[in-house]
């Protein structure tokens, strides 16, 4: 965000942009990349409930990020505030709910190569 000077100024003066950018990097990219890597390496078995947990988590990211960036854009354009707190709350509830579903319904692949030395 700091490559374009005008966007850099907006990102540091408007809290919604800054919070949205940090959440997008940490939640949107890092967490989904780790989940994708775990599925691709077959560390997690992709069952239907696990997919539902990942879907709920991604919906939470999309809703919360979308609301943060829309609010920041409206504020930057001088159009004022929208009542987005309930939407942000509901989107944020999806994040731990999705993680809970992933943790509860994940079936980790058992590694039989692991030998305990006695």
Backbone as a chain_set.jsonl record, in Angstrom:
{"seq": "XXXXXXXXXXXXXXXXXXXXXXXXXXXXXXXXXXXXXXXXXXXXXXXXXXXXXXXXXXXXXXXXXXXXXXXXXXXXXXXXXXXXXXXXXXXXXXXXXXXXXXXXXXXXXXXXXXXXXX", "coords": {"N": [[0.822, -1.195, 0.0], [2.113, 1.14, 0.294], [3.425, 1.925, -1.966], [2.195, 3.66, -3.765], [2.037, 7.045, -3.278], [-0.245, 8.648, -2.525], [-2.071, 6.738, -1.712], [-0.66, 5.643, 0.367], [-0.692, 7.751, 2.197], [-3.451, 7.851, 2.745], [-3.769, 5.319, 3.886], [-2.503, 5.513, 6.334], [-3.841, 7.53, 7.623], [-6.522, 6.912, 7.769], [-8.238, 4.852, 9.824], [-9.741, 2.542, 9.215], [-8.712, 1.627, 6.787], [-6.085, 0.952, 7.527], [-6.467, -1.034, 9.53], [-7.945, -2.844, 8.004], [-6.051, -3.505, 6.025], [-3.99, -4.728, 7.524], [-5.431, -6.888, 8.613], [-6.141, -8.156, 6.252], [-3.672, -9.018, 5.294], [-2.716, -10.678, 7.44], [-4.919, -12.373, 8.239], [-6.276, -12.928, 5.824], [-4.303, -13.7, 3.875], [-2.123, -15.122, 5.159], [-3.314, -17.042, 6.963], [-5.131, -18.432, 5.29], [-3.306, -19.402, 3.434], [-1.81, -21.143, 5.032], [-3.819, -22.988, 5.743], [-4.45, -23.941, 3.18], [-1.98, -25.098, 2.494], [-1.845, -27.127, 4.407], [-3.975, -28.718, 3.585], [-3.166, -29.396, 0.987], [-0.768, -30.776, 1.422], [-1.809, -32.941, 2.557], [-2.083, -33.035, 5.308], [-4.352, -32.441, 6.623], [-7.526, -33.942, 6.344], [-9.866, -33.489, 3.866], [-12.839, -33.25, 4.742], [-16.467, -32.972, 4.6], [-17.563, -31.39, 6.819], [-15.191, -30.056, 7.569], [-14.626, -28.575, 5.285], [-16.86, -26.91, 5.414], [-16.235, -25.418, 7.711], [-13.956, -24.054, 6.8], [-15.157, -22.581, 4.761], [-16.942, -20.943, 6.249], [-15.075, -19.475, 7.694], [-13.754, -18.12, 5.579], [-15.9, -16.603, 4.602], [-16.279, -14.908, 6.789], [-13.85, -13.471, 6.705], [-14.126, -12.194, 4.207], [-16.477, -10.631, 4.523], [-15.837, -8.953, 6.748], [-13.474, -7.655, 5.847], [-14.39, -6.465, 3.499], [-16.334, -4.656, 4.499], [-14.688, -3.012, 6.094], [-12.969, -1.827, 4.163], [-14.837, -0.587, 2.455], [-16.021, 1.234, 4.224], [-13.758, 2.8, 4.849], [-13.194, 3.856, 2.308], [-15.541, 5.345, 1.774], [-15.328, 7.218, 3.824], [-12.94, 8.455, 3.054], [-13.742, 9.661, 0.701], [-15.39, 11.545, 1.692], [-18.033, 11.042, 2.218], [-19.122, 10.291, 4.553], [-20.06, 8.272, 7.427], [-21.107, 4.864, 7.551], [-23.54, 2.761, 9.109], [-21.952, 0.251, 10.077], [-21.23, -1.465, 12.065], [-22.675, -3.669, 13.151], [-22.655, -5.444, 10.998], [-19.913, -5.819, 10.783], [-19.473, -6.998, 13.251], [-20.952, -9.406, 12.961], [-19.577, -10.532, 10.803], [-17.121, -10.855, 12.025], [-17.726, -12.709, 13.975], [-17.917, -14.991, 12.476], [-15.272, -15.718, 12.032], [-13.906, -16.916, 14.448], [-15.783, -18.96, 14.725], [-15.537, -20.417, 12.337], [-12.873, -21.286, 12.64], [-13.186, -22.866, 14.928], [-14.875, -24.882, 13.904], [-13.111, -25.999, 12.032], [-11.081, -26.968, 13.714], [-12.483, -28.765, 15.377], [-13.583, -30.608, 13.559], [-11.422, -31.559, 12.125], [-9.442, -34.076, 10.749], [-6.576, -35.383, 11.388], [-3.872, -36.603, 9.51], [-2.46, -39.674, 10.203], [0.847, -40.349, 11.023], [2.733, -43.017, 10.317], [5.384, -43.422, 10.229], [6.669, -42.437, 12.364], [8.71, -43.178, 14.98], [9.113, -44.18, 18.254], [11.775, -43.849, 20.373], [13.101, -46.193, 22.621]], "CA": [[0.0, 0.0, 0.0], [2.932, 2.338, 0.399], [4.077, 2.228, -3.244], [1.515, 4.847, -4.281], [2.081, 8.0, -2.158], [-1.569, 9.074, -2.066], [-2.656, 5.607, -1.006], [0.084, 5.516, 1.617], [-1.21, 8.77, 3.105], [-4.771, 7.41, 3.18], [-3.692, 4.131, 4.727], [-2.057, 5.859, 7.679], [-4.737, 8.502, 8.243], [-7.851, 6.331, 7.943], [-8.057, 3.627, 10.609], [-10.358, 1.388, 8.564], [-7.756, 1.115, 5.799], [-4.946, 0.345, 8.216], [-6.938, -2.277, 10.138], [-8.294, -3.744, 6.911], [-4.832, -3.966, 5.371], [-3.336, -5.686, 8.412], [-6.256, -8.093, 8.669], [-6.063, -8.834, 4.964], [-2.389, -9.723, 5.229], [-2.578, -11.738, 8.434], [-6.013, -13.335, 8.161], [-6.607, -13.317, 4.462], [-3.235, -14.377, 3.152], [-1.33, -16.058, 5.945], [-4.116, -18.146, 7.476], [-5.63, -19.262, 4.192], [-2.164, -20.113, 2.854], [-1.503, -22.264, 5.913], [-4.863, -23.992, 5.564], [-4.258, -24.54, 1.859], [-0.807, -25.952, 2.541], [-2.194, -28.31, 5.193], [-4.813, -29.577, 2.744], [-2.385, -29.881, -0.157], [0.202, -31.755, 1.913], [-2.618, -34.018, 3.141], [-2.016, -33.041, 6.766], [-5.763, -32.439, 6.995], [-8.401, -34.642, 5.414], [-10.908, -32.534, 3.473], [-14.195, -33.76, 4.917], [-17.493, -31.944, 4.388], [-17.592, -30.403, 7.915], [-13.977, -29.241, 7.519], [-14.853, -27.596, 4.205], [-17.824, -25.927, 5.917], [-15.496, -24.536, 8.608], [-13.124, -23.174, 5.974], [-16.072, -21.658, 4.082], [-17.411, -19.952, 7.238], [-13.927, -18.608, 7.966], [-13.553, -17.247, 4.414], [-17.005, -15.641, 4.584], [-15.963, -13.917, 7.815], [-12.796, -12.595, 6.192], [-14.663, -11.387, 3.104], [-17.43, -9.641, 5.05], [-15.176, -7.946, 7.582], [-12.568, -6.857, 5.017], [-15.203, -5.638, 2.602], [-16.912, -3.541, 5.255], [-13.629, -2.082, 6.499], [-12.496, -1.057, 3.015], [-15.925, 0.285, 1.985], [-16.131, 2.347, 5.171], [-12.603, 3.67, 4.65], [-13.355, 4.566, 1.037], [-16.583, 6.355, 1.947], [-14.78, 8.269, 4.672], [-11.945, 9.187, 2.265], [-14.469, 10.478, -0.282], [-16.155, 12.557, 2.402], [-19.45, 10.684, 2.191], [-19.565, 10.017, 5.911], [-20.001, 6.936, 8.01], [-22.259, 3.98, 7.437], [-23.657, 1.936, 10.327], [-21.413, -1.041, 9.68], [-20.718, -2.193, 13.223], [-23.329, -4.968, 13.28], [-22.113, -6.3, 9.942], [-18.539, -6.147, 11.178], [-19.592, -7.948, 14.354], [-21.377, -10.704, 12.429], [-18.46, -11.067, 10.032], [-16.066, -11.248, 12.952], [-18.173, -13.927, 14.654], [-17.64, -16.114, 11.572], [-13.858, -16.098, 12.097], [-13.657, -17.983, 15.431], [-16.68, -20.084, 14.465], [-14.89, -21.221, 11.296], [-11.696, -21.943, 13.229], [-13.698, -23.91, 15.807], [-15.316, -25.985, 13.052], [-11.926, -26.647, 11.459], [-10.382, -27.709, 14.767], [-13.309, -29.87, 15.864], [-13.826, -31.62, 12.532], [-10.228, -31.933, 11.372], [-8.92, -35.424, 10.954], [-5.168, -35.305, 11.028], [-3.321, -37.822, 8.951], [-1.566, -40.326, 11.144], [2.151, -40.675, 10.456], [3.185, -44.291, 10.849], [6.841, -43.459, 10.18], [7.157, -41.915, 13.627], [9.147, -44.263, 15.852], [9.512, -43.693, 19.57], [12.968, -44.555, 20.859], [12.915, -46.662, 23.993]], "C": [[0.86, 1.251, 0.0], [3.662, 2.664, -0.898], [3.492, 3.503, -3.844], [1.42, 5.855, -3.137], [0.708, 8.422, -1.641], [-2.247, 7.966, -1.277], [-1.952, 5.373, 0.329], [-0.423, 6.526, 2.645], [-2.589, 8.377, 3.629], [-4.686, 6.244, 4.153], [-3.246, 4.457, 6.15], [-2.957, 6.879, 8.359], [-6.126, 7.937, 8.495], [-7.677, 4.972, 8.62], [-8.62, 2.394, 9.915], [-9.432, 0.786, 7.514], [-6.611, 0.373, 6.478], [-5.338, -0.997, 8.836], [-7.276, -3.289, 9.058], [-7.065, -4.32, 6.224], [-4.104, -4.993, 6.227], [-4.119, -6.985, 8.517], [-6.175, -8.867, 7.366], [-4.761, -9.605, 4.834], [-2.345, -10.912, 6.178], [-3.674, -12.796, 8.334], [-6.217, -13.859, 6.746], [-5.532, -14.117, 3.77], [-2.558, -15.464, 3.974], [-2.144, -17.268, 6.387], [-4.637, -19.028, 6.365], [-4.492, -20.002, 3.492], [-1.778, -21.309, 3.713], [-2.548, -23.37, 5.813], [-4.723, -24.7, 4.226], [-3.063, -25.473, 1.828], [-1.103, -27.236, 3.32], [-3.07, -29.265, 4.393], [-4.018, -30.177, 1.595], [-1.374, -30.948, 0.259], [-0.486, -32.962, 2.554], [-2.413, -34.16, 4.651], [-3.415, -33.035, 7.353], [-6.539, -33.182, 5.926], [-9.593, -33.743, 5.134], [-12.286, -33.181, 3.542], [-15.189, -32.619, 4.706], [-17.576, -30.95, 5.553], [-16.351, -29.507, 7.939], [-14.102, -28.184, 6.433], [-15.84, -26.516, 4.649], [-17.133, -24.944, 6.854], [-14.614, -23.563, 7.841], [-13.992, -22.153, 5.25], [-16.561, -20.569, 5.033], [-16.289, -18.967, 7.558], [-13.695, -17.635, 6.813], [-14.671, -16.222, 4.261], [-16.753, -14.539, 5.61], [-14.889, -12.946, 7.363], [-13.357, -11.654, 5.14], [-15.591, -10.291, 3.615], [-16.711, -8.553, 5.84], [-14.232, -7.065, 6.763], [-13.341, -5.937, 4.081], [-15.79, -4.434, 3.314], [-15.855, -2.534, 5.678], [-13.165, -1.216, 5.327], [-13.578, -0.145, 2.435], [-16.067, 1.485, 2.905], [-14.967, 3.313, 5.006], [-12.705, 4.478, 3.376], [-14.414, 5.656, 1.141], [-16.091, 7.519, 2.798], [-13.763, 9.11, 3.896], [-12.607, 10.093, 1.232], [-15.304, 11.57, 0.372], [-17.642, 12.274, 2.424], [-19.975, 10.27, 3.554], [-19.463, 8.558, 6.304], [-21.257, 6.146, 7.679], [-22.351, 3.168, 8.724], [-23.225, 0.497, 10.024], [-20.982, -1.907, 10.852], [-21.369, -3.562, 13.404], [-22.836, -5.931, 12.212], [-20.696, -6.738, 10.249], [-18.537, -7.151, 12.329], [-19.968, -9.338, 13.843], [-20.285, -11.351, 11.576], [-17.339, -11.551, 10.925], [-16.441, -12.492, 13.746], [-17.872, -15.156, 13.791], [-16.193, -16.591, 11.668], [-13.593, -17.159, 13.175], [-14.576, -19.187, 15.245], [-16.091, -21.0, 13.393], [-13.679, -21.953, 11.815], [-12.138, -23.078, 14.142], [-14.166, -25.12, 15.004], [-14.134, -26.731, 12.452], [-11.226, -27.492, 12.509], [-11.187, -28.928, 15.206], [-13.42, -30.978, 14.823], [-12.596, -32.004, 11.72], [-9.799, -33.335, 11.753], [-7.486, -35.405, 10.457], [-4.705, -36.654, 10.509], [-2.321, -38.403, 9.95], [-0.263, -40.689, 10.434], [2.654, -41.961, 11.098], [4.717, -44.39, 10.855], [7.455, -43.007, 11.497], [7.471, -43.059, 14.575], [9.617, -43.654, 17.163], [10.713, -44.519, 20.036], [12.759, -44.967, 22.302], [14.227, -46.954, 24.676]], "O": [[0.351, 2.337, -0.278], [4.455, 3.605, -0.923], [4.23, 4.333, -4.376], [0.79, 5.563, -2.121], [0.521, 8.54, -0.43], [-2.923, 8.231, -0.283], [-2.577, 4.953, 1.302], [-0.566, 6.199, 3.823], [-2.874, 8.547, 4.814], [-5.436, 6.184, 5.127], [-3.591, 3.728, 7.081], [-2.845, 7.075, 9.569], [-6.842, 8.442, 9.36], [-7.056, 4.062, 8.069], [-8.04, 1.312, 10.013], [-9.374, -0.435, 7.367], [-6.22, -0.711, 6.044], [-4.62, -1.985, 8.683], [-6.933, -4.465, 9.179], [-7.044, -5.501, 5.878], [-3.649, -6.017, 5.716], [-3.531, -8.067, 8.51], [-6.144, -10.098, 7.373], [-4.748, -10.723, 4.319], [-1.983, -12.019, 5.78], [-3.381, -13.991, 8.345], [-6.315, -15.064, 6.512], [-5.832, -15.127, 3.134], [-2.438, -16.603, 3.522], [-1.706, -18.404, 6.204], [-4.593, -20.253, 6.479], [-4.692, -21.115, 3.007], [-1.453, -22.373, 3.185], [-2.206, -24.553, 5.8], [-4.862, -25.921, 4.147], [-3.122, -26.531, 1.201], [-0.656, -28.314, 2.928], [-2.929, -30.482, 4.508], [-4.188, -31.353, 1.27], [-1.152, -31.914, -0.471], [0.175, -33.886, 3.03], [-2.548, -35.251, 5.207], [-3.642, -33.556, 8.445], [-6.243, -33.062, 4.737], [-10.258, -33.285, 6.063], [-12.832, -33.608, 2.525], [-14.806, -31.451, 4.642], [-17.653, -29.748, 5.298], [-16.445, -28.331, 8.291], [-13.726, -27.03, 6.638], [-15.679, -25.345, 4.305], [-17.416, -23.748, 6.799], [-14.533, -22.385, 8.189], [-13.612, -20.988, 5.134], [-16.59, -19.395, 4.664], [-16.527, -17.765, 7.677], [-13.464, -16.448, 7.045], [-14.422, -15.094, 3.836], [-16.988, -13.365, 5.328], [-14.991, -11.743, 7.601], [-13.095, -10.451, 5.175], [-15.494, -9.144, 3.179], [-16.951, -7.365, 5.624], [-14.195, -5.851, 6.965], [-12.983, -4.773, 3.899], [-15.75, -3.319, 2.795], [-16.095, -1.328, 5.627], [-12.988, -0.007, 5.481], [-13.272, 0.953, 1.971], [-16.216, 2.616, 2.442], [-15.17, 4.528, 5.022], [-12.344, 5.655, 3.354], [-14.211, 6.767, 0.653], [-16.407, 8.675, 2.518], [-13.718, 10.33, 4.054], [-12.091, 11.167, 0.923], [-15.861, 12.425, -0.317], [-18.437, 13.19, 2.632], [-21.151, 9.933, 3.691], [-18.865, 7.736, 5.61], [-22.341, 6.713, 7.545], [-21.33, 2.914, 9.363], [-24.062, -0.362, 9.748], [-20.421, -2.983, 10.646], [-20.691, -4.521, 13.773], [-22.623, -7.111, 12.492], [-20.322, -7.885, 10.005], [-17.697, -8.049, 12.374], [-19.368, -10.334, 14.248], [-20.091, -12.566, 11.62], [-16.679, -12.545, 10.62], [-15.562, -13.253, 14.15], [-17.604, -16.236, 14.318], [-15.918, -17.762, 11.407], [-13.088, -18.23, 12.837], [-14.195, -20.311, 15.57], [-16.142, -22.223, 13.525], [-13.466, -23.117, 11.475], [-11.527, -24.147, 14.134], [-13.885, -26.258, 15.378], [-14.15, -27.959, 12.371], [-10.818, -28.618, 12.225], [-10.626, -30.009, 15.387], [-13.357, -32.159, 15.165], [-12.72, -32.71, 10.719], [-9.799, -33.717, 12.923], [-7.227, -35.411, 9.253], [-5.103, -37.705, 11.012], [-1.453, -37.699, 10.467], [-0.288, -41.278, 9.353], [2.964, -41.985, 12.289], [5.279, -45.33, 11.418], [8.654, -43.185, 11.71], [6.579, -43.829, 14.933], [10.423, -42.723, 17.174], [10.652, -45.748, 20.081], [12.291, -44.172, 23.117], [14.242, -47.358, 25.839]]}, "num_chains": 1, "name": "protein.A"}
